[in-house]
Short mmCIF file of C-alpha atoms in Angstrom, two decimals:
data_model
loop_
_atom_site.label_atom_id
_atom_site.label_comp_id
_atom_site.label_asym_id
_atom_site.label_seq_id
_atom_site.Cartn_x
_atom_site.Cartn_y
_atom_site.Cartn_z
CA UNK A 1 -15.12 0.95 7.60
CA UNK A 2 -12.11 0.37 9.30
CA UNK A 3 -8.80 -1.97 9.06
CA UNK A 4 -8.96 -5.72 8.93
CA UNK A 5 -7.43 -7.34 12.06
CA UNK A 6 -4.62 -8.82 12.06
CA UNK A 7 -2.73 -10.34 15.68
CA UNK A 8 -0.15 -7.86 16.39
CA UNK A 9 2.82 -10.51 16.70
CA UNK A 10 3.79 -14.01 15.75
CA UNK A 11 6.96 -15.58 16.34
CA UNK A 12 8.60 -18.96 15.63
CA UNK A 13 12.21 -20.83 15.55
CA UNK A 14 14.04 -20.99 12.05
CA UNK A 15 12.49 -23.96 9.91
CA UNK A 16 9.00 -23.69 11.53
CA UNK A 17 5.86 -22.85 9.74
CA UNK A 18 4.03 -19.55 10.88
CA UNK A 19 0.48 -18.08 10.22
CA UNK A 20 -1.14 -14.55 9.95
CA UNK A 21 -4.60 -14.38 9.88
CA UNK A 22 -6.11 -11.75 7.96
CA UNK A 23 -9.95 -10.79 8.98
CA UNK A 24 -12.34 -8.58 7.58
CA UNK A 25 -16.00 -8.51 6.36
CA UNK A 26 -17.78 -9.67 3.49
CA UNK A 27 -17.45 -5.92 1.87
CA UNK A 28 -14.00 -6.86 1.70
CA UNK A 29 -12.17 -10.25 1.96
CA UNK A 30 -15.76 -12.15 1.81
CA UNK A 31 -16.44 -10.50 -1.52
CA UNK A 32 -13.13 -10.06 -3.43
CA UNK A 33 -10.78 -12.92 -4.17
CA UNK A 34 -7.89 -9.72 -4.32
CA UNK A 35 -6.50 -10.08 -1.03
CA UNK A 36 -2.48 -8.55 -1.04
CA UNK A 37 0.46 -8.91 1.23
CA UNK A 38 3.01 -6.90 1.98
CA UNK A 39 6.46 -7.43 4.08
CA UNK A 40 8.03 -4.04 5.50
CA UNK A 41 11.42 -4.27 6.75
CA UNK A 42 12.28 -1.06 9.29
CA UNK A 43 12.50 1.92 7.08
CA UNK A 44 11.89 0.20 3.92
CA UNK A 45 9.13 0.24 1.37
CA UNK A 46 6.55 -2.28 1.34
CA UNK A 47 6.90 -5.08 -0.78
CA UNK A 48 4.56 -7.07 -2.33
CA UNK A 49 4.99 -10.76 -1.46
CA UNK A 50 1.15 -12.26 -2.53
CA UNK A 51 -1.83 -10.99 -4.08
CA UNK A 52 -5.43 -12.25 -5.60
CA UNK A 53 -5.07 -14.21 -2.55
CA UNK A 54 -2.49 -17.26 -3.21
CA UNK A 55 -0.06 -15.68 -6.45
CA UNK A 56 3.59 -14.79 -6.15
CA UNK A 57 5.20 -12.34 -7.96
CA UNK A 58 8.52 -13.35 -9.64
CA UNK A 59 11.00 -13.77 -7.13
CA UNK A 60 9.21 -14.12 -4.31
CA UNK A 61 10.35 -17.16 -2.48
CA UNK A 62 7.75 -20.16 -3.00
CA UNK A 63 8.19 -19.91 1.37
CA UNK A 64 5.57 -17.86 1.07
CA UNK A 65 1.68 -18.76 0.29
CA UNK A 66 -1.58 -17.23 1.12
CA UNK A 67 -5.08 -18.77 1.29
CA UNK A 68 -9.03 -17.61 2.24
CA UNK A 69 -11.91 -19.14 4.57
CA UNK A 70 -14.50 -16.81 4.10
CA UNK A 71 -13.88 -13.48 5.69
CA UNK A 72 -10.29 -14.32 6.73
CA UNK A 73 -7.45 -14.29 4.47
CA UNK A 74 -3.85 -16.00 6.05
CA UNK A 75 -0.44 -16.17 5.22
CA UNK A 76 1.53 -18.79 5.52
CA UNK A 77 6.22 -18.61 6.06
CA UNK A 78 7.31 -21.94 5.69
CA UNK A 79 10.96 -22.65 6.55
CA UNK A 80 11.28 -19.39 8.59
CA UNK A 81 14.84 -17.51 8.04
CA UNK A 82 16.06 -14.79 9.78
CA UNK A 83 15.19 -12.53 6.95
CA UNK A 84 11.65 -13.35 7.34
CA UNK A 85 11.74 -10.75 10.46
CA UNK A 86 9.61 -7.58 9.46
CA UNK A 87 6.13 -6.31 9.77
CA UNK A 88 3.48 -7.86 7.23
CA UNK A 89 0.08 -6.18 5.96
CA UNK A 90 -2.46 -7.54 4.14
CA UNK A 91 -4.86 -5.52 1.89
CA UNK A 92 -7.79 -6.19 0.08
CA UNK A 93 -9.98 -4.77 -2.38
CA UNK A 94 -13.20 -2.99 -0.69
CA UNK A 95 -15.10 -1.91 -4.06
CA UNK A 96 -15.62 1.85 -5.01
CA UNK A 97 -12.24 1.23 -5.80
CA UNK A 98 -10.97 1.57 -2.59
CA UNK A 99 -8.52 -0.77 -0.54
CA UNK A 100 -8.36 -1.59 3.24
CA UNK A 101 -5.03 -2.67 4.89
CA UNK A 102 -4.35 -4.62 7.87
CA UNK A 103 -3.39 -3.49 11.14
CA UNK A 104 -0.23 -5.37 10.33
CA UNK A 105 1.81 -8.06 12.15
CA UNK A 106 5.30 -8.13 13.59
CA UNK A 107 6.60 -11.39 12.90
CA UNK A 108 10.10 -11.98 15.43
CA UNK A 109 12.28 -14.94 14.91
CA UNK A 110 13.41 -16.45 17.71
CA UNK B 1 13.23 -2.22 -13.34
CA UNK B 2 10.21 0.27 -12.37
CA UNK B 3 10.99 3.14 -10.74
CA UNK B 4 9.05 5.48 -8.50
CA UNK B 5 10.81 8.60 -6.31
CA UNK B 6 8.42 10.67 -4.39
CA UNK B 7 9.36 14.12 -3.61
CA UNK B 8 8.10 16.88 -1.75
CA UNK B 9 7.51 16.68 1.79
CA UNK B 10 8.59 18.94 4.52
CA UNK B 11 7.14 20.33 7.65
CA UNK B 12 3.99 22.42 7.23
CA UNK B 13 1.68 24.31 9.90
CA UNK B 14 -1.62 22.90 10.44
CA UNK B 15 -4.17 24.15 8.14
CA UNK B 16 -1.30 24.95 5.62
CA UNK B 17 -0.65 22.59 1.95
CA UNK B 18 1.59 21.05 0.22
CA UNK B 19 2.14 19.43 -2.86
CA UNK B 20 3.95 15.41 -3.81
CA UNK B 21 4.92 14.41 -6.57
CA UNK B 22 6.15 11.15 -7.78
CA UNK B 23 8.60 10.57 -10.88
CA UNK B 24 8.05 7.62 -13.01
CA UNK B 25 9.91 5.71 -15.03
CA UNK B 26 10.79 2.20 -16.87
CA UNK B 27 7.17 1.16 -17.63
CA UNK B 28 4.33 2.72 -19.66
CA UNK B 29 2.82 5.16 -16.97
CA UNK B 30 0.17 6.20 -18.79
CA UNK B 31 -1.25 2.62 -19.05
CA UNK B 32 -1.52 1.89 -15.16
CA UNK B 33 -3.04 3.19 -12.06
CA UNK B 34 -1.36 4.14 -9.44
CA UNK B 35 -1.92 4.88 -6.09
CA UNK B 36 -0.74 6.95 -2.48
CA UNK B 37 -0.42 4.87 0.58
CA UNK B 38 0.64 6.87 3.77
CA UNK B 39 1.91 5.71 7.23
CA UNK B 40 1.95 7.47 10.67
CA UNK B 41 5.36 7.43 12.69
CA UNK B 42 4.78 4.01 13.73
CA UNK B 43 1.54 3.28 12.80
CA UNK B 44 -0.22 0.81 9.83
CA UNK B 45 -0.86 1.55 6.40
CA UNK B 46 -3.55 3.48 5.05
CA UNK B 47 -4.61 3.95 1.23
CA UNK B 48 -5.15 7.50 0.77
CA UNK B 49 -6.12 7.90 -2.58
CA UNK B 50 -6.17 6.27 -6.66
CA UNK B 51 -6.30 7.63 -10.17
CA UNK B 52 -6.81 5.71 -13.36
CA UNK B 53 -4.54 5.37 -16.18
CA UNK B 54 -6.25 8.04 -18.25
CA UNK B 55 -6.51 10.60 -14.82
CA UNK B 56 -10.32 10.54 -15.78
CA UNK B 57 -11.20 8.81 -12.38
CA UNK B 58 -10.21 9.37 -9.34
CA UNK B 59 -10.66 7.96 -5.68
CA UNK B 60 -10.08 8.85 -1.83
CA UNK B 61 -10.24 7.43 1.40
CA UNK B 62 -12.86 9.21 3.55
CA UNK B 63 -9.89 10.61 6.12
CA UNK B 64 -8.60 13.44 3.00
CA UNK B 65 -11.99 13.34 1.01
CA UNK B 66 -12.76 16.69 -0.02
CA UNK B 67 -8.87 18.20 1.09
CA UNK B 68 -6.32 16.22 -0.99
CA UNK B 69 -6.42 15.80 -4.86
CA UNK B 70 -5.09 13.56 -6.80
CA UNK B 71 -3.40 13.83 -10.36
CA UNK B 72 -1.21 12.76 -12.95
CA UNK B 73 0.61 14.37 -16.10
CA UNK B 74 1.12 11.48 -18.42
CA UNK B 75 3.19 13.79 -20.74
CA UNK B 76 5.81 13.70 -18.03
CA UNK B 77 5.28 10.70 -16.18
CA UNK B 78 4.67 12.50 -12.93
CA UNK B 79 1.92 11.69 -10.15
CA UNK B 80 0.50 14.42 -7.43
CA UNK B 81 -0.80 14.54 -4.39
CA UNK B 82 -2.02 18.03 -3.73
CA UNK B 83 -2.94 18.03 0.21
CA UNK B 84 -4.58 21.56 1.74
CA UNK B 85 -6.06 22.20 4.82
CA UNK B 86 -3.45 19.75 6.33
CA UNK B 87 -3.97 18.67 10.05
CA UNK B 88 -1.40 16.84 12.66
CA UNK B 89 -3.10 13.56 11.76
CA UNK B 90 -1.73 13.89 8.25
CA UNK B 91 1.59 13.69 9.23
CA UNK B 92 3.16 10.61 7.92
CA UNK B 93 5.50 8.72 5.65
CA UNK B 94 3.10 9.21 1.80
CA UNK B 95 4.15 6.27 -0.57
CA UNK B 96 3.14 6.19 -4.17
CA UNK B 97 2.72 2.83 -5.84
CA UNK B 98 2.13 1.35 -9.29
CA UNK B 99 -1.71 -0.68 -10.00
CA UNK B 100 -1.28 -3.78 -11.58
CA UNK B 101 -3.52 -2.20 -14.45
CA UNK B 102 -5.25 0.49 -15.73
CA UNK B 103 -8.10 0.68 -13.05
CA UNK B 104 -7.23 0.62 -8.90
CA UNK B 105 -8.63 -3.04 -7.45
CA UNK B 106 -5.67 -5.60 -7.57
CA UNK B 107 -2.17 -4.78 -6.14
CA UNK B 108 0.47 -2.21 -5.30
CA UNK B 109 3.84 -2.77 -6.77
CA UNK B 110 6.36 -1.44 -6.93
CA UNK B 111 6.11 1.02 -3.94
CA UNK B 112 8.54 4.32 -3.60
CA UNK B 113 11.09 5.05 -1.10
CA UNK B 114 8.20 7.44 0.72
CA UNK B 115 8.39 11.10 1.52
CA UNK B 116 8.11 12.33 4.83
CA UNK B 117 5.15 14.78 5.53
CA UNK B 118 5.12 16.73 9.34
CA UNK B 119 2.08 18.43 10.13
CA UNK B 120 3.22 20.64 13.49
CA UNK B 121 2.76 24.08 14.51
#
């Protein structure tokens, strides 16, 4: 098994809408509605901004949403802000337990 | 507000061990999961290894089956990572992070600040 692919970078203007697609298998992401996302600022922690595929934890800005198509999970920035500039990871369950993480996604705003 | 410091990493010779540990505190430890998540110098994350609430079950990722153990001391709300046999592929930034429950399958958070582990002769 290896990581679910994500595109390396995505970039966009303040106030646009951006993407990240998610895609793994249907061991993973096919199978488990427990899909994750993380945002990692340069030596930070992670931090969880979605999980079970479109929740929010508390103060999470409602910016944020995530959906699945089958094998592919995405997450959505609306109304991109500077702050929005990090590296984001999804994750989903695999079974066993085990998890699987993205290859993760540098999103730059322009 | 949940709290998680690792501590313990350092530079270590390849083949050698070492031992994390990760203080708890502000939530009933004993009642979740948790978890170590590690990443390379500038490099992804990778899930490394999960233990129940109890400590009864435990779970690895095939990269440190069979080298690193996991373990907890709910007495003292403490997590370990005991890692032997360590190669240069190991070295990276180990994170612990709290389940969502007692049993690994949903989400990581709160993370740690991470401790740095150098594998290097």
């Amino acid at each position: 098994q290896s990581a679910l692919t994500q595109p390396a970078s995505v970039s966009g203007s303040p106030g646009q809408s951006i993407t990240i697609s998610c895609t793994g298998t249907s061991s993973d992401v096919g199978s488990y509605d427990l899909v994750s996302w993380y945002q990692q600022h340069p030596g930070k922690a992670p931090k969880l901004m979605i999980y079970e595929v479109t929740k929010r934890p508390s103060g999470v800005s409602n910016r944020f949403s995530g959906s699945k198509s089958g094998n592919t999970a995405s997450l959505t920035i609306s109304g991109l802000q500077a702050e929005d500039e990090a590296d984001y990871y999804c994750c989903s369950y695999a079974g066993s337990p085990t998890y699987f993480f993205g290859t993760g996604t540098k999103v730059t705003v322009l | 507000e949940v709290q998680l410091l690792e501590s313990g990493g350092g530079l270590v010779q390849p083949g050698g061990s070492l031992r994390l540990s990760c203080a708890a505190s502000r939530f009933t430890f004993s009642s979740y999961a948790m978890s170590w998540v590690r990443q390379a110098p500038g490099k992804g994350l990778e899930w490394v290894s999960a233990i129940s609430g109890s400590g009864r079950s435990t779970y690895y990722a095939d990269s440190v089956k069979g080298r690193f153990t996991i373990s907890r001391d709910n007495s003292k709300n403490m997590l370990y990572l005991q890692m032997n046999s360590l190669r240069v592929e190991d070295t990276a930034v180990y994170y612990c992070a709290k389940e969502s429950t007692n049993w690994p399958e949903d989400r990581l958070d709160p993370w740690g600040q991470g401790t740095l582990v150098i594998v290097s002769s």
